[in-house]
Amino acid sequence: LLWLRTQQQADGSIPSSVSGAYSGTTQAVLAIAAGNQEPHAWLSSGNQSPLDYLASQAITETDTITETGTTARLTLAVVASNDDPYDFGGVNLVERLHSYYNLASGQYGLDGDVVAQSLSILAISASVTEPQPITQTIPASATNLLKSWQQANGGWNIAEPCTCGPSNWCCPAVGADIDATGLAIQALIAAGEPATSITIVNALDFLDDQQQADGGWDTFGSTTGNTNSTAWALQGILAAGQDPEAAKWTKGVNNPIDFLLNVQQGDGKLQYSDPPPAWDPDLVLTTMQATPALARKPLPLRGRYVAVKKGLRWLQSQQQPDGSVPSVVSGAYNGTNQ
């Protein structure tokens, strides 16, 4: 986090060369919140926080169905920052996500977009307050569609169907994408899928089979892990309630936490791999994606705003015809006072 702070721009953004300024900043906010810091307090030289930057462009960055993934990731960042996902930067993010949902197919966003589907499920699961009933859950058609995309080996690709050539990253050498698999596990667990279900068990088996001797993961058929894929796999393992430092996830002497610690540099950033690749990796992206994993926090990061609204929603359901909200311990009168 100290190193990420040095990457902040005057407008409050924390750009990633791969993900861009907007998506990069949303992922930085998730890293900040996972590290128990306040994203609003990260003020730049221009006195702007990452949330100020995100709010300033929320309308245009979420205005088409092609930006479903951006909208969902922004929603997750807003919730994690204890802000209101129903009114951020002039946008009702939850309503906008619902507008990009196809009831007939169960798809959020463009057809076959596995990443947007997973992110949307996570965002909705973290955001439901009013005016929706407290009992509202993710549509079964949405989770069923995501489950239907699971490959025979237990993993998911980033797109379904995968129509590109075998050298393209959406058709990886290992038969499925590690990042998309870790994300799908988090989404399904957040939507209520039991960690003991065959879907989750098969996904974890896939991750187990693909883990490298250095404790990490790589989607591209390498025998060494990379930080981004390891972070997503690790969050999937954590979402399923497993200990990434247990014997199951230890290859030789290395587990996923060991891998991430081993690639961290002296100034705080995390290198892409050990040894570093010949090409120039996006170390902002590796560091911001690794931070929640190191903090042992899978998505979604649930914020106080939504928690308070959900609590009030439930209390309202306990109100009696005479206006009281009785407590078994405190009684009707003192209970209503409280």
XYZ file of C-alpha atoms in Angstrom:
338
model
C 0.000 0.000 0.000
C 2.863 2.386 0.709
C 4.201 1.773 -2.776
C 0.773 2.093 -4.411
C 0.410 5.476 -2.717
C 3.451 6.688 -4.673
C 1.626 5.865 -7.923
C -1.358 8.128 -7.214
C -1.880 10.990 -9.660
C -2.945 14.563 -8.879
C -6.547 13.796 -9.939
C -6.730 11.020 -7.333
C -6.437 8.160 -9.808
C -4.049 5.217 -9.507
C -3.715 4.098 -13.142
C -2.707 0.694 -14.417
C -1.056 0.389 -17.819
C -3.066 -2.792 -18.520
C -6.428 -1.906 -16.931
C -6.317 1.836 -17.524
C -6.878 4.710 -15.115
C -10.506 3.978 -14.238
C -10.497 0.207 -13.747
C -7.045 0.486 -12.226
C -8.311 2.936 -9.630
C -11.290 0.749 -8.730
C -8.919 -2.144 -8.078
C -6.642 0.130 -6.062
C -9.613 1.095 -3.888
C -10.305 -2.584 -3.213
C -6.658 -3.028 -2.209
C -6.807 0.001 0.102
C -10.015 -1.193 1.765
C -8.686 -4.743 2.113
C -5.671 -3.282 3.902
C -8.006 -1.635 6.464
C -7.249 1.853 5.227
C -9.743 4.548 4.264
C -9.756 5.225 0.497
C -11.274 8.683 1.092
C -8.207 9.596 3.145
C -5.803 8.902 0.261
C -5.596 12.516 -0.836
C -3.348 13.345 -3.761
C -1.199 16.409 -4.351
C -4.345 17.885 -5.912
C -6.363 17.085 -2.756
C -8.356 14.410 -4.607
C -9.062 10.895 -3.336
C -9.461 7.817 -5.554
C -13.205 8.006 -4.880
C -13.284 11.631 -6.052
C -11.732 10.527 -9.323
C -14.110 7.590 -9.726
C -17.158 9.730 -8.949
C -16.115 12.396 -11.444
C -16.380 9.950 -14.351
C -18.930 7.440 -13.088
C -21.648 8.494 -15.528
C -19.574 8.090 -18.688
C -17.593 5.033 -17.546
C -20.734 2.985 -16.879
C -23.082 4.204 -19.608
C -23.142 1.216 -21.996
C -23.617 -2.530 -21.690
C -20.019 -3.023 -22.810
C -19.017 -1.447 -19.494
C -20.881 -3.990 -17.366
C -17.633 -5.278 -15.858
C -16.477 -1.720 -15.134
C -19.818 -0.938 -13.488
C -19.662 -4.071 -11.359
C -16.073 -3.482 -10.258
C -16.916 0.144 -9.428
C -19.881 -1.038 -7.357
C -17.602 -3.364 -5.387
C -15.166 -0.494 -4.762
C -17.944 1.874 -3.674
C -19.382 -0.663 -1.226
C -15.910 -1.451 0.152
C -15.389 2.285 0.721
C -18.568 2.543 2.847
C -20.306 4.623 0.177
C -23.778 4.368 -1.344
C -23.925 2.175 -4.483
C -27.420 3.582 -5.167
C -26.085 7.116 -5.580
C -22.453 7.482 -6.573
C -21.258 10.171 -8.929
C -24.838 10.727 -10.032
C -25.364 7.051 -10.888
C -27.490 4.354 -9.279
C -24.932 1.616 -9.886
C -27.192 -1.225 -8.767
C -29.995 -0.084 -11.043
C -27.527 0.265 -13.904
C -26.261 -3.287 -13.388
C -29.835 -4.553 -13.378
C -30.405 -2.749 -16.676
C -27.561 -4.783 -18.192
C -29.141 -8.076 -17.089
C -30.918 -10.335 -19.583
C -33.667 -12.118 -17.669
C -34.173 -14.709 -20.395
C -30.549 -15.824 -20.620
C -29.297 -14.954 -17.145
C -26.440 -12.888 -18.627
C -25.056 -9.681 -17.151
C -23.517 -7.681 -19.979
C -22.478 -9.037 -23.349
C -23.099 -12.666 -24.217
C -20.407 -14.999 -22.982
C -18.557 -12.462 -20.828
C -17.556 -14.710 -17.921
C -15.640 -12.005 -16.059
C -18.491 -9.465 -16.227
C -20.937 -12.161 -15.104
C -18.833 -13.027 -12.057
C -18.149 -9.407 -11.128
C -21.842 -8.510 -11.488
C -22.936 -11.361 -9.240
C -20.403 -10.226 -6.647
C -21.486 -6.592 -6.919
C -25.199 -7.299 -6.596
C -24.642 -9.684 -3.690
C -22.702 -6.986 -1.833
C -25.119 -4.147 -2.592
C -28.690 -5.257 -2.010
C -30.388 -2.896 0.448
C -33.477 -0.839 -0.216
C -35.676 -0.647 -2.182
C -35.246 -4.383 -2.749
C -36.535 -6.770 -0.069
C -33.877 -8.000 2.305
C -34.546 -11.543 1.091
C -33.612 -10.773 -2.509
C -30.907 -13.060 -3.849
C -28.951 -13.250 -7.078
C -31.236 -14.590 -9.842
C -30.853 -18.356 -10.172
C -30.610 -17.951 -13.938
C -27.456 -15.839 -13.461
C -25.659 -18.344 -11.255
C -26.869 -21.276 -13.358
C -25.436 -19.637 -16.468
C -22.075 -19.124 -14.766
C -22.072 -22.727 -13.560
C -22.926 -23.966 -17.059
C -19.719 -22.384 -18.367
C -17.513 -24.514 -16.123
C -15.098 -26.606 -18.184
C -14.708 -30.363 -17.844
C -11.469 -29.836 -15.919
C -13.278 -27.681 -13.314
C -12.079 -24.249 -14.461
C -13.580 -21.338 -16.371
C -12.323 -19.380 -19.366
C -12.701 -15.595 -19.544
C -15.167 -15.949 -22.426
C -17.716 -18.599 -23.321
C -17.684 -19.996 -25.872
C -13.978 -19.596 -26.387
C -13.559 -18.950 -30.101
C -9.997 -17.637 -30.305
C -6.853 -19.570 -31.135
C -4.929 -21.668 -28.606
C -2.203 -19.026 -28.286
C -4.712 -16.417 -27.096
C -5.161 -15.941 -23.361
C -8.887 -16.667 -23.462
C -8.021 -20.214 -24.589
C -5.096 -20.859 -22.270
C -2.682 -23.743 -22.433
C -4.053 -25.239 -19.205
C -7.563 -25.544 -20.665
C -9.113 -22.822 -18.494
C -8.128 -19.460 -17.079
C -6.843 -19.405 -13.488
C -7.939 -15.790 -12.916
C -11.481 -16.392 -14.196
C -11.740 -19.563 -12.125
C -10.757 -17.826 -8.890
C -13.234 -15.047 -9.678
C -16.071 -17.470 -10.496
C -15.566 -19.327 -7.216
C -15.874 -16.049 -5.287
C -19.010 -15.082 -7.209
C -20.783 -18.391 -6.685
C -19.917 -18.522 -2.984
C -21.179 -14.938 -2.546
C -24.425 -15.925 -4.269
C -24.963 -18.780 -1.819
C -23.351 -21.766 -3.533
C -22.190 -24.191 -0.807
C -18.441 -24.706 -0.637
C -19.177 -28.438 -0.602
C -21.056 -28.383 -3.929
C -19.625 -30.378 -6.821
C -19.127 -27.132 -8.763
C -16.853 -25.629 -6.113
C -15.124 -28.930 -5.336
C -14.276 -29.445 -9.016
C -13.041 -25.847 -9.310
C -10.753 -26.275 -6.319
C -9.500 -29.569 -7.743
C -8.616 -27.706 -10.938
C -6.653 -25.123 -8.970
C -4.931 -27.875 -7.013
C -3.950 -29.632 -10.233
C -2.557 -26.429 -11.778
C -0.561 -25.143 -8.815
C 3.161 -24.850 -9.492
C 6.112 -25.950 -7.362
C 6.755 -22.339 -6.286
C 3.268 -22.208 -4.730
C 1.789 -19.972 -7.431
C -0.342 -20.318 -10.551
C 0.015 -19.381 -14.212
C -2.613 -19.588 -16.937
C -0.193 -19.770 -19.834
C 1.406 -23.169 -19.294
C 4.494 -21.899 -17.469
C 6.121 -24.002 -14.757
C 6.349 -20.937 -12.510
C 3.545 -18.855 -11.057
C 2.636 -15.247 -11.708
C 1.361 -12.799 -9.116
C -1.962 -11.886 -10.750
C -3.132 -15.451 -11.295
C -1.914 -16.486 -7.857
C -3.863 -13.659 -6.235
C -7.134 -14.636 -7.967
C -6.673 -18.321 -7.181
C -5.867 -17.486 -3.567
C -9.023 -15.393 -3.163
C -11.083 -18.248 -4.594
C -9.556 -20.645 -2.057
C -10.266 -18.196 0.762
C -13.869 -17.679 -0.410
C -14.397 -21.435 -0.199
C -13.271 -21.353 3.421
C -9.971 -23.136 2.938
C -6.602 -22.257 4.440
C -4.103 -21.434 1.670
C -1.244 -22.264 4.023
C -2.552 -25.768 4.730
C -0.791 -28.889 3.451
C -3.268 -29.197 0.545
C -2.017 -25.920 -0.920
C 1.668 -26.451 -0.142
C 3.812 -27.731 -2.999
C 7.126 -28.852 -1.554
C 7.785 -26.021 0.884
C 5.805 -23.274 -0.882
C 2.201 -22.183 -0.503
C 0.437 -19.261 -2.250
C 1.225 -16.822 0.557
C 4.900 -17.797 0.327
C 4.818 -17.119 -3.409
C 3.446 -13.600 -2.999
C 5.841 -12.743 -0.179
C 8.749 -14.040 -2.236
C 7.981 -11.702 -5.158
C 7.536 -8.593 -3.027
C 10.317 -6.071 -3.565
C 12.061 -3.927 -0.981
C 10.005 -0.849 -1.819
C 6.738 -2.764 -1.361
C 5.618 -3.503 -4.919
C 5.139 -7.089 -6.066
C 7.011 -8.373 -9.086
C 5.088 -10.391 -11.682
C 7.164 -13.543 -11.221
C 10.458 -14.873 -9.899
C 12.588 -14.448 -11.895
C 10.935 -11.396 -13.508
C 9.766 -11.870 -17.108
C 11.714 -10.528 -20.071
C 8.830 -8.180 -20.913
C 7.743 -5.165 -18.849
C 4.884 -6.189 -16.531
C 2.290 -3.854 -15.007
C 3.507 -3.803 -11.405
C 0.699 -1.478 -10.333
C -1.781 -4.171 -11.345
C 0.189 -7.006 -9.737
C 0.469 -5.088 -6.478
C -3.153 -3.950 -6.275
C -4.479 -7.423 -7.111
C -2.139 -9.172 -4.678
C -2.956 -6.943 -1.700
C -6.486 -8.281 -0.910
C -5.178 -11.829 -1.333
C -2.325 -11.192 1.096
C -4.862 -9.676 3.493
C -6.873 -12.928 3.167
C -9.956 -11.060 1.979
C -11.950 -12.492 -0.922
C -14.563 -10.461 -2.750
C -16.910 -8.891 -1.983
C -15.560 -6.538 0.680
C -18.755 -5.580 2.492
C -18.889 -1.979 3.695
C -20.637 -0.280 6.607
C -23.155 1.663 4.505
C -24.770 -1.442 3.077
C -24.545 -3.266 6.413
C -26.395 -0.452 8.209
C -29.090 -0.255 5.524
C -29.623 -4.022 5.652
C -29.891 -3.908 9.432
C -32.470 -1.125 9.285
C -34.377 -2.984 6.585
C -34.669 -6.020 8.855
C -35.626 -3.911 11.904
C -38.409 -2.356 9.861
C -39.786 -5.837 9.262
C -40.115 -6.268 13.052
C -42.250 -3.163 13.556
C -45.720 -3.821 15.009
C -49.039 -2.184 13.973
C -48.846 0.165 16.995
C -45.481 1.476 15.765
C -43.375 -0.341 18.351
C -40.268 -2.379 17.620
C -40.243 -4.692 20.644
C -37.254 -6.526 22.067
C -37.612 -9.810 23.932
C -35.035 -8.676 26.497
C -35.809 -4.943 26.758
C -39.543 -5.066 26.154
C -41.703 -3.075 23.754
C -41.154 0.407 25.186
C -37.418 0.353 25.886
C -36.871 -1.757 22.802
C -38.564 0.909 20.682
C -36.452 3.605 22.330
C -33.344 1.739 21.264
